[in-house]
Every structure is written in C-alpha cells, then in structure tokens.
mmCIF file of C-alpha atoms and ligand atoms in Angstrom:
data_model
loop_
_atom_site.group_PDB
_atom_site.id
_atom_site.type_symbol
_atom_site.label_atom_id
_atom_site.label_comp_id
_atom_site.label_asym_id
_atom_site.label_seq_id
_atom_site.Cartn_x
_atom_site.Cartn_y
_atom_site.Cartn_z
ATOM 1 C CA MET A 1 -2.119 -15.617 14.868
ATOM 2 C CA ALA A 2 -2.649 -17.714 11.739
ATOM 3 C CA ASP A 3 0.410 -19.793 10.979
ATOM 4 C CA GLN A 4 1.266 -18.302 7.614
ATOM 5 C CA TRP A 5 3.884 -20.895 6.683
ATOM 6 C CA GLN A 6 1.887 -24.016 7.583
ATOM 7 C CA GLU A 7 0.760 -24.588 3.985
ATOM 8 C CA SER A 8 4.319 -24.222 2.700
ATOM 9 C CA PHE A 9 5.586 -26.619 5.369
ATOM 10 C CA ASP A 10 2.916 -29.216 4.598
ATOM 11 C CA HIS A 11 3.793 -28.976 0.899
ATOM 12 C CA ALA A 12 7.509 -29.405 1.654
ATOM 13 C CA VAL A 13 6.831 -32.626 3.553
ATOM 14 C CA ALA A 14 4.564 -33.980 0.813
ATOM 15 C CA VAL A 15 6.930 -33.152 -2.055
ATOM 16 C CA ALA A 16 9.960 -34.483 -0.126
ATOM 17 C CA ARG A 17 8.179 -37.810 0.301
ATOM 18 C CA LYS A 18 7.241 -37.891 -3.408
ATOM 19 C CA ALA A 19 10.845 -37.052 -4.346
ATOM 20 C CA GLY A 20 12.039 -39.902 -2.140
ATOM 21 C CA GLU A 21 9.858 -42.341 -4.050
ATOM 22 C CA VAL A 22 11.391 -41.145 -7.334
ATOM 23 C CA ILE A 23 14.897 -41.630 -5.875
ATOM 24 C CA ARG A 24 14.114 -45.142 -4.630
ATOM 25 C CA ASP A 25 12.663 -46.099 -8.037
ATOM 26 C CA ALA A 26 15.719 -44.659 -9.799
ATOM 27 C CA LEU A 27 18.001 -46.858 -7.696
ATOM 28 C CA GLN A 28 16.640 -49.830 -9.644
ATOM 29 C CA ASN A 29 17.793 -48.326 -12.949
ATOM 30 C CA ASN A 30 21.169 -47.371 -14.352
ATOM 31 C CA VAL A 31 20.851 -43.611 -14.226
ATOM 32 C CA LYS A 32 23.184 -41.435 -16.274
ATOM 33 C CA ILE A 33 26.051 -40.132 -14.106
ATOM 34 C CA MET A 34 27.726 -36.801 -14.871
ATOM 35 C CA THR A 35 30.333 -34.656 -13.107
ATOM 36 C CA LYS A 36 30.393 -31.008 -12.014
ATOM 37 C CA SER A 37 33.413 -29.295 -10.428
ATOM 38 C CA SER A 38 35.634 -32.384 -10.610
ATOM 39 C CA SER A 39 35.645 -36.067 -11.547
ATOM 40 C CA VAL A 40 34.429 -36.941 -8.049
ATOM 41 C CA ASP A 41 31.732 -34.240 -7.804
ATOM 42 C CA LEU A 42 28.896 -36.353 -9.215
ATOM 43 C CA VAL A 43 25.418 -35.453 -10.446
ATOM 44 C CA THR A 44 22.809 -37.688 -12.059
ATOM 45 C CA GLN A 45 19.683 -37.268 -14.123
ATOM 46 C CA THR A 46 17.802 -38.152 -10.929
ATOM 47 C CA ASP A 47 19.236 -35.125 -9.096
ATOM 48 C CA GLN A 48 18.110 -32.894 -11.968
ATOM 49 C CA MET A 49 14.696 -34.512 -12.381
ATOM 50 C CA VAL A 50 13.909 -34.471 -8.644
ATOM 51 C CA GLU A 51 14.860 -30.804 -8.348
ATOM 52 C CA LYS A 52 12.556 -29.972 -11.283
ATOM 53 C CA ILE A 53 9.704 -31.903 -9.610
ATOM 54 C CA ILE A 54 10.183 -30.025 -6.328
ATOM 55 C CA ILE A 55 10.587 -26.564 -7.832
ATOM 56 C CA SER A 56 7.755 -26.877 -10.364
ATOM 57 C CA SER A 57 5.345 -28.118 -7.682
ATOM 58 C CA VAL A 58 6.267 -25.197 -5.420
ATOM 59 C CA LYS A 59 6.044 -22.637 -8.246
ATOM 60 C CA GLU A 60 2.509 -23.873 -8.982
ATOM 61 C CA LYS A 61 1.338 -23.386 -5.377
ATOM 62 C CA PHE A 62 3.504 -20.410 -4.390
ATOM 63 C CA PRO A 63 4.367 -18.519 -7.606
ATOM 64 C CA SER A 64 5.871 -15.520 -5.793
ATOM 65 C CA HIS A 65 8.409 -17.585 -3.847
ATOM 66 C CA SER A 66 12.106 -17.789 -4.739
ATOM 67 C CA PHE A 67 14.403 -20.801 -5.038
ATOM 68 C CA ILE A 68 17.989 -21.780 -4.491
ATOM 69 C CA GLY A 69 18.465 -25.277 -5.885
ATOM 70 C CA GLU A 70 21.731 -27.196 -6.085
ATOM 71 C CA GLU A 71 21.269 -28.269 -9.679
ATOM 72 C CA SER A 72 19.771 -24.950 -10.835
ATOM 73 C CA VAL A 73 22.869 -23.188 -9.482
ATOM 74 C CA ALA A 74 25.072 -25.823 -11.126
ATOM 75 C CA ALA A 75 23.273 -25.035 -14.400
ATOM 76 C CA GLY A 76 24.197 -21.350 -14.047
ATOM 77 C CA GLN A 77 21.445 -19.752 -11.979
ATOM 78 C CA PRO A 78 22.894 -17.253 -9.496
ATOM 79 C CA CYS A 79 22.696 -18.177 -5.807
ATOM 80 C CA VAL A 80 20.924 -15.039 -4.579
ATOM 81 C CA PHE A 81 19.569 -15.030 -1.011
ATOM 82 C CA THR A 82 16.958 -12.277 -0.572
ATOM 83 C CA ASP A 83 14.254 -11.424 1.975
ATOM 84 C CA ASN A 84 11.666 -13.065 -0.287
ATOM 85 C CA PRO A 85 10.269 -16.433 0.895
ATOM 86 C CA THR A 86 12.952 -18.785 -0.439
ATOM 87 C CA TRP A 87 13.085 -22.559 -0.844
ATOM 88 C CA ILE A 88 16.645 -23.892 -0.461
ATOM 89 C CA VAL A 89 16.710 -27.318 -2.055
ATOM 90 C CA ASP A 90 19.119 -30.228 -2.328
ATOM 91 C CA PRO A 91 17.144 -32.791 -4.297
ATOM 92 C CA VAL A 92 19.548 -35.664 -3.648
ATOM 93 C CA ASP A 93 21.877 -35.028 -0.729
ATOM 94 C CA GLY A 94 24.378 -37.869 -0.870
ATOM 95 C CA THR A 95 24.588 -38.179 -4.640
ATOM 96 C CA THR A 96 27.780 -40.239 -4.446
ATOM 97 C CA ASN A 97 26.017 -42.574 -2.003
ATOM 98 C CA PHE A 98 23.095 -42.792 -4.442
ATOM 99 C CA VAL A 99 25.415 -43.699 -7.334
ATOM 100 C CA HIS A 100 27.082 -46.434 -5.266
ATOM 101 C CA GLY A 101 23.938 -47.676 -3.531
ATOM 102 C CA PHE A 102 25.334 -46.647 -0.122
ATOM 103 C CA PRO A 103 22.146 -46.425 1.966
ATOM 104 C CA PHE A 104 22.095 -42.761 3.049
ATOM 105 C CA VAL A 105 20.369 -40.440 0.578
ATOM 106 C CA ALA A 106 18.256 -37.461 1.655
ATOM 107 C CA VAL A 107 15.922 -34.910 0.099
ATOM 108 C CA SER A 108 16.684 -31.633 1.869
ATOM 109 C CA ILE A 109 14.268 -28.675 1.727
ATOM 110 C CA GLY A 110 14.924 -25.544 3.771
ATOM 111 C CA PHE A 111 12.663 -22.498 3.757
ATOM 112 C CA ALA A 112 13.638 -18.945 4.746
ATOM 113 C CA VAL A 113 11.850 -15.597 4.984
ATOM 114 C CA ASN A 114 13.749 -12.325 5.486
ATOM 115 C CA LYS A 115 16.861 -14.534 5.426
ATOM 116 C CA GLU A 116 15.613 -16.297 8.610
ATOM 117 C CA LEU A 117 15.127 -20.050 8.353
ATOM 118 C CA GLU A 118 11.466 -20.874 9.076
ATOM 119 C CA PHE A 119 11.446 -24.646 8.559
ATOM 120 C CA GLY A 120 13.515 -27.574 7.401
ATOM 121 C CA VAL A 121 12.494 -30.945 5.985
ATOM 122 C CA VAL A 122 14.975 -33.795 5.480
ATOM 123 C CA TYR A 123 13.601 -37.040 4.102
ATOM 124 C CA SER A 124 16.135 -39.860 4.467
ATOM 125 C CA CYS A 125 14.480 -41.818 1.712
ATOM 126 C CA LEU A 126 16.304 -45.160 1.911
ATOM 127 C CA GLU A 127 15.654 -45.280 5.664
ATOM 128 C CA ASP A 128 12.142 -43.877 5.129
ATOM 129 C CA LYS A 129 12.677 -41.334 7.930
ATOM 130 C CA MET A 130 11.034 -37.889 7.710
ATOM 131 C CA TYR A 131 12.860 -35.289 9.802
ATOM 132 C CA THR A 132 11.233 -31.894 10.275
ATOM 133 C CA GLY A 133 11.879 -28.722 12.199
ATOM 134 C CA ARG A 134 9.840 -25.516 12.383
ATOM 135 C CA LYS A 135 11.055 -22.332 14.052
ATOM 136 C CA GLY A 136 9.681 -22.260 17.573
ATOM 137 C CA LYS A 137 7.752 -25.504 17.156
ATOM 138 C CA GLY A 138 10.312 -28.251 17.759
ATOM 139 C CA ALA A 139 11.974 -30.925 15.665
ATOM 140 C CA PHE A 140 10.590 -34.362 14.897
ATOM 141 C CA CYS A 141 11.371 -37.641 13.157
ATOM 142 C CA ASP A 142 8.245 -39.418 11.947
ATOM 143 C CA GLY A 143 6.268 -37.580 14.611
ATOM 144 C CA GLU A 144 8.661 -38.394 17.493
ATOM 145 C CA ARG A 145 10.141 -35.261 19.097
ATOM 146 C CA LEU A 146 13.915 -34.938 18.689
ATOM 147 C CA GLN A 147 16.315 -33.877 21.452
ATOM 148 C CA VAL A 148 20.072 -33.473 21.140
ATOM 149 C CA SER A 149 22.481 -35.388 23.380
ATOM 150 C CA ASP A 150 23.207 -34.003 26.865
ATOM 151 C CA VAL A 151 26.899 -34.930 26.758
ATOM 152 C CA THR A 152 29.219 -32.059 27.757
ATOM 153 C CA GLU A 153 32.561 -33.900 27.937
ATOM 154 C CA ILE A 154 34.335 -33.984 24.555
ATOM 155 C CA ARG A 155 35.923 -37.353 25.439
ATOM 156 C CA LYS A 156 32.439 -38.884 25.597
ATOM 157 C CA THR A 157 31.319 -37.694 22.149
ATOM 158 C CA MET A 158 30.690 -39.202 18.747
ATOM 159 C CA ILE A 159 31.540 -36.662 16.041
ATOM 160 C CA ILE A 160 30.397 -36.757 12.428
ATOM 161 C CA SER A 161 31.970 -35.073 9.423
ATOM 162 C CA GLU A 162 32.772 -35.679 5.756
ATOM 163 C CA LEU A 163 35.817 -35.878 3.515
ATOM 164 C CA GLY A 164 33.954 -33.906 0.824
ATOM 165 C CA SER A 165 34.715 -33.794 -2.873
ATOM 166 C CA ASN A 166 37.844 -31.610 -2.852
ATOM 167 C CA ARG A 167 40.910 -33.653 -3.841
ATOM 168 C CA ASP A 168 43.475 -30.831 -3.687
ATOM 169 C CA LYS A 169 46.364 -32.309 -1.669
ATOM 170 C CA GLU A 170 46.793 -29.272 0.619
ATOM 171 C CA THR A 171 43.070 -29.256 1.404
ATOM 172 C CA VAL A 172 42.916 -33.005 1.963
ATOM 173 C CA THR A 173 45.895 -32.716 4.324
ATOM 174 C CA LYS A 174 44.016 -30.122 6.380
ATOM 175 C CA ILE A 175 40.878 -32.283 6.429
ATOM 176 C CA PHE A 176 42.801 -35.309 7.675
ATOM 177 C CA SER A 177 44.816 -33.212 10.136
ATOM 178 C CA THR A 178 41.573 -31.929 11.672
ATOM 179 C CA MET A 179 40.122 -35.415 11.878
ATOM 180 C CA GLN A 180 43.308 -36.792 13.444
ATOM 181 C CA LYS A 181 43.344 -34.050 16.109
ATOM 182 C CA ILE A 182 39.693 -34.640 16.960
ATOM 183 C CA LEU A 183 40.016 -38.427 16.995
ATOM 184 C CA CYS A 184 43.054 -38.220 19.300
ATOM 185 C CA ILE A 185 41.469 -35.902 21.871
ATOM 186 C CA PRO A 186 40.258 -38.693 22.151
ATOM 187 C CA VAL A 187 36.594 -38.860 21.239
ATOM 188 C CA HIS A 188 34.558 -42.059 21.248
ATOM 189 C CA GLY A 189 34.289 -42.081 17.451
ATOM 190 C CA LEU A 190 34.296 -40.226 14.149
ATOM 191 C CA ARG A 191 31.686 -41.071 11.526
ATOM 192 C CA GLY A 192 30.268 -39.808 8.233
ATOM 193 C CA SER A 193 27.019 -40.769 6.500
ATOM 194 C CA GLY A 194 27.959 -39.100 3.185
ATOM 195 C CA THR A 195 25.203 -36.504 3.424
ATOM 196 C CA ALA A 196 25.383 -33.326 5.500
ATOM 197 C CA ALA A 197 21.618 -33.195 5.895
ATOM 198 C CA THR A 198 21.511 -36.686 7.388
ATOM 199 C CA ASN A 199 24.516 -35.921 9.593
ATOM 200 C CA MET A 200 22.679 -32.918 11.043
ATOM 201 C CA CYS A 201 19.573 -35.006 11.693
ATOM 202 C CA LEU A 202 21.800 -37.437 13.601
ATOM 203 C CA VAL A 203 22.949 -34.493 15.759
ATOM 204 C CA ALA A 204 19.306 -33.504 16.326
ATOM 205 C CA SER A 205 18.360 -37.079 17.269
ATOM 206 C CA GLY A 206 21.196 -37.331 19.829
ATOM 207 C CA ALA A 207 22.934 -40.143 17.948
ATOM 208 C CA VAL A 208 26.050 -37.973 17.570
ATOM 209 C CA GLU A 209 27.103 -34.846 19.447
ATOM 210 C CA ALA A 210 28.342 -32.684 16.559
ATOM 211 C CA PHE A 211 28.706 -32.307 12.796
ATOM 212 C CA PHE A 212 31.242 -30.012 11.163
ATOM 213 C CA GLU A 213 32.398 -29.523 7.597
ATOM 214 C CA ILE A 214 34.060 -26.982 5.339
ATOM 215 C CA GLY A 215 32.895 -27.219 1.741
ATOM 216 C CA ILE A 216 29.195 -27.853 2.219
ATOM 217 C CA HIS A 217 26.655 -25.651 0.429
ATOM 218 C CA CYS A 218 23.600 -23.786 1.745
ATOM 219 C CA TRP A 219 21.295 -26.403 0.204
ATOM 220 C CA ASP A 220 23.068 -29.196 2.129
ATOM 221 C CA VAL A 221 22.504 -27.601 5.534
ATOM 222 C CA ALA A 222 19.565 -25.136 5.434
ATOM 223 C CA ALA A 223 16.986 -27.721 6.468
ATOM 224 C CA GLY A 224 19.267 -29.458 8.969
ATOM 225 C CA ALA A 225 20.076 -26.120 10.602
ATOM 226 C CA VAL A 226 16.444 -25.689 11.686
ATOM 227 C CA ILE A 227 16.136 -29.321 12.773
ATOM 228 C CA VAL A 228 19.278 -29.092 14.953
ATOM 229 C CA THR A 229 18.322 -25.822 16.645
ATOM 230 C CA GLU A 230 14.736 -26.916 17.209
ATOM 231 C CA ALA A 231 16.092 -30.088 18.846
ATOM 232 C CA GLY A 232 18.039 -27.884 21.275
ATOM 233 C CA GLY A 233 21.348 -27.767 19.437
ATOM 234 C CA VAL A 234 23.596 -24.892 18.393
ATOM 235 C CA LEU A 235 25.153 -23.691 15.123
ATOM 236 C CA MET A 236 28.349 -21.728 14.612
ATOM 237 C CA ASP A 237 31.060 -20.949 12.096
ATOM 238 C CA VAL A 238 34.168 -23.147 12.126
ATOM 239 C CA ASP A 239 36.097 -20.157 13.579
ATOM 240 C CA GLY A 240 33.666 -19.887 16.491
ATOM 241 C CA GLY A 241 31.771 -16.937 15.004
ATOM 242 C CA PRO A 242 28.088 -16.877 14.112
ATOM 243 C CA PHE A 243 26.697 -19.418 11.657
ATOM 244 C CA ASP A 244 26.516 -18.009 8.113
ATOM 245 C CA LEU A 245 24.346 -20.083 5.778
ATOM 246 C CA MET A 246 26.183 -18.917 2.649
ATOM 247 C CA SER A 247 29.729 -19.371 4.017
ATOM 248 C CA ARG A 248 30.122 -23.069 3.031
ATOM 249 C CA ARG A 249 31.333 -24.023 6.494
ATOM 250 C CA MET A 250 29.708 -24.801 9.813
ATOM 251 C CA VAL A 251 29.647 -26.587 13.139
ATOM 252 C CA SER A 252 26.357 -27.944 14.492
ATOM 253 C CA ALA A 253 26.443 -29.431 17.960
ATOM 254 C CA ASN A 254 24.347 -30.519 20.928
ATOM 255 C CA ASN A 255 25.653 -27.603 23.006
ATOM 256 C CA LYS A 256 28.087 -24.670 22.926
ATOM 257 C CA THR A 257 30.603 -26.447 25.174
ATOM 258 C CA ILE A 258 31.159 -29.186 22.604
ATOM 259 C CA ALA A 259 31.024 -26.764 19.667
ATOM 260 C CA ASP A 260 33.610 -24.434 21.221
ATOM 261 C CA ARG A 261 35.912 -27.371 21.976
ATOM 262 C CA LEU A 262 35.667 -28.733 18.416
ATOM 263 C CA VAL A 263 36.386 -25.354 16.837
ATOM 264 C CA LYS A 264 39.825 -25.373 18.488
ATOM 265 C CA GLU A 265 40.825 -28.393 16.386
ATOM 266 C CA ILE A 266 39.551 -27.336 12.946
ATOM 267 C CA ASP A 267 42.229 -26.438 10.368
ATOM 268 C CA ILE A 268 40.368 -23.912 8.225
ATOM 269 C CA PHE A 269 40.799 -23.810 4.446
ATOM 270 C CA PRO A 270 39.086 -21.441 2.003
ATOM 271 C CA ALA A 271 35.796 -22.246 0.257
ATOM 272 C CA GLU A 272 34.142 -19.717 -2.046
ATOM 273 C CA ARG A 273 30.846 -18.448 -0.590
ATOM 274 C CA ASP A 274 27.653 -19.693 -2.194
ATOM 275 C CA ASP A 275 26.530 -16.083 -2.777
ATOM 276 C CA ALA A 276 29.863 -14.909 -4.206
ATOM 277 C CA PRO A 277 29.403 -13.002 -7.497
ATOM 278 C CA ARG A 278 29.790 -15.466 -10.365
ATOM 279 C CA GLU A 279 31.685 -14.790 -13.566
ATOM 280 C CA LYS A 280 29.309 -14.518 -16.496
ATOM 281 C CA LYS A 281 29.658 -17.695 -18.585
HETATM 282 C C1 LIG B 1 27.214 -33.757 -0.283
HETATM 283 C C2 LIG B 1 27.220 -33.172 1.112
HETATM 284 C C3 LIG B 1 28.392 -33.680 1.932
HETATM 285 C C4 LIG B 1 29.692 -33.365 1.220
HETATM 286 C C5 LIG B 1 29.695 -33.993 -0.165
HETATM 287 C C6 LIG B 1 28.512 -33.534 -1.007
HETATM 288 P P1 LIG B 1 25.620 -33.703 -2.402
HETATM 289 O O1 LIG B 1 26.157 -33.151 -0.981
HETATM 290 O O2 LIG B 1 26.018 -33.510 1.754
HETATM 291 O O3 LIG B 1 28.409 -33.089 3.200
HETATM 292 O O4 LIG B 1 30.764 -33.864 1.978
HETATM 293 O O5 LIG B 1 30.891 -33.632 -0.818
HETATM 294 O O6 LIG B 1 28.660 -32.170 -1.293
HETATM 295 O O7 LIG B 1 26.593 -33.176 -3.410
HETATM 296 O O8 LIG B 1 25.607 -35.182 -2.368
HETATM 297 O O9 LIG B 1 24.260 -33.085 -2.581
#
C-alpha cells in the first residue's frame, strides 16, 4: 500500500533541518527575549520566527492539515487535537538553553492522524543530530537504527528529568522530593538536558533508561513519543496509567519494569491539560 505519510515525513525532516540552521545563526545574535507564564518561562523572537517558518511551509504543501504550535498556542490559538492530520510543533525545545548558549536545543515536530502519532522528528541542532521515528518503521539517528537499553534493574539505570519552569514552592518541593527518592534508590545517575525532546531521544538511543516529567506540553513530547516507542521503549502516565499526550505528564522508559518502578517514586502535582478549555481573552 502506498505510504501516504511519506511526503509529510520527508517535509518534516527537511523543514526541521532548515529551522535548525536558523536557530544556529540566531545564536550569533542578541535575540530579543520575552517571558510567558512567568519570569523564567522564556520565549524569543527565534522561537516565534522558526514556528512561522515551519507552519507556513507545511500549510503551503498540505493546506488541509492542522497545527498545534507552542508559540501559536501562547499567542492565544486554542490547543485542539482532532482526527485531522495534525502537526504538533515545538520550534525551539530548550529555549532557556538557547538563551544561555547551553548546547542542547531541538526542533521537535510530531505528526498525528486520528489522534494516533504517525511520526516524530527531533533535530538536535547544536549537535547536528537528526532523530526520526515512524510508526511501524523504526527509529533512527542520522540513519543509524536506535534501540533502547536492555537494563531491567533500577539500580543500574541512568534517569533523566527536568526541573521545569514552575517556581511555586510546593511544586518545587515535590519535584525535588521525587528526584531525591529516585536518586537514593539508588540509581547510577540523574541527568537533564533542558529539553524534553532531547531527553526522549536519549532514552531511544539507550544512553539513559527513562525520562519522566510533569509540566511538559504535547509539543515537547509528541515527536519523542514515536521515537521512543519505535526504538522499543514504552510510554505511560506518571500514575502508571496509559500515556495521554495532552495530560502534561509522562514517563518514557526502555521497558515496563523500569517504568513501573519509577512511577512508585513520583510525587504527582497538578498541571492543567493542554486541551483544557481556555478562558476567552
Ligand atoms: C522545555 C521542555 C522541558 C521543560 C522546560 C521547557 P521549551 O520546553 O522541553 O522539558 O522542563 O520547562 O518547557 O519551553 O524550551 O520549549
């Protein structure tokens, strides 16, 4: 049967690479930095420009497709996930890293049809690494097939997570409490790249055994979700239930044994769903 999403996938890879070039060029200039939900939730003109480049190029080739873009939602567009072919875009995943020149910044493009993720593309543009995953066709990094780690003992794992941008003391206490419990299992190590998409590609490549976070958005993880599962990994909710792309929380791991063990340590705190009805501004 003709592969009906091949053209969309090829375009996602091409536009992710082009977006990465724009991001690298922007690093040489003093881009304007703005804030969103708080003083530490940063956005730059580069985030906005790169999202416009991605979305306009897709609209030109696939005018009937839908979009969920981080900066479009931040500008007031509703985050509506329908059965229509939908591009789920984080133009600059790791914006704070980008602002500080910390070398992990990714373009993340997920694509779903009938609310099922069909492919994911994550271009780690400062490393120049192109991660891809297509449903039923495997996951790759620059053409090399990806395979998750085969570790099943939690005490032999490297775990990756993030501190996020929430600075509410009660929430931060829960985040640190979770990290302390996991670290003291003990695990070999706890890391964070600063971008969820990159963290998930590290799970897919076997460099770490699991990524978890509460507070992420669908655009941070849509692409990585395909790459992890196509590399043999698993996804679940932080309470052990099924993964829910719009829930703003997830565990991705090399296998269910590790995922189930991690879930026991996670202190859950609320995060408003991406698709929650938004007050009219
Ligand atoms: C980032 C996520 C990361 C999270 C950060 C931030 P952004 O995405 O990738 O997991 O901890 O707070 O949300 O905002 O750089 O696109």
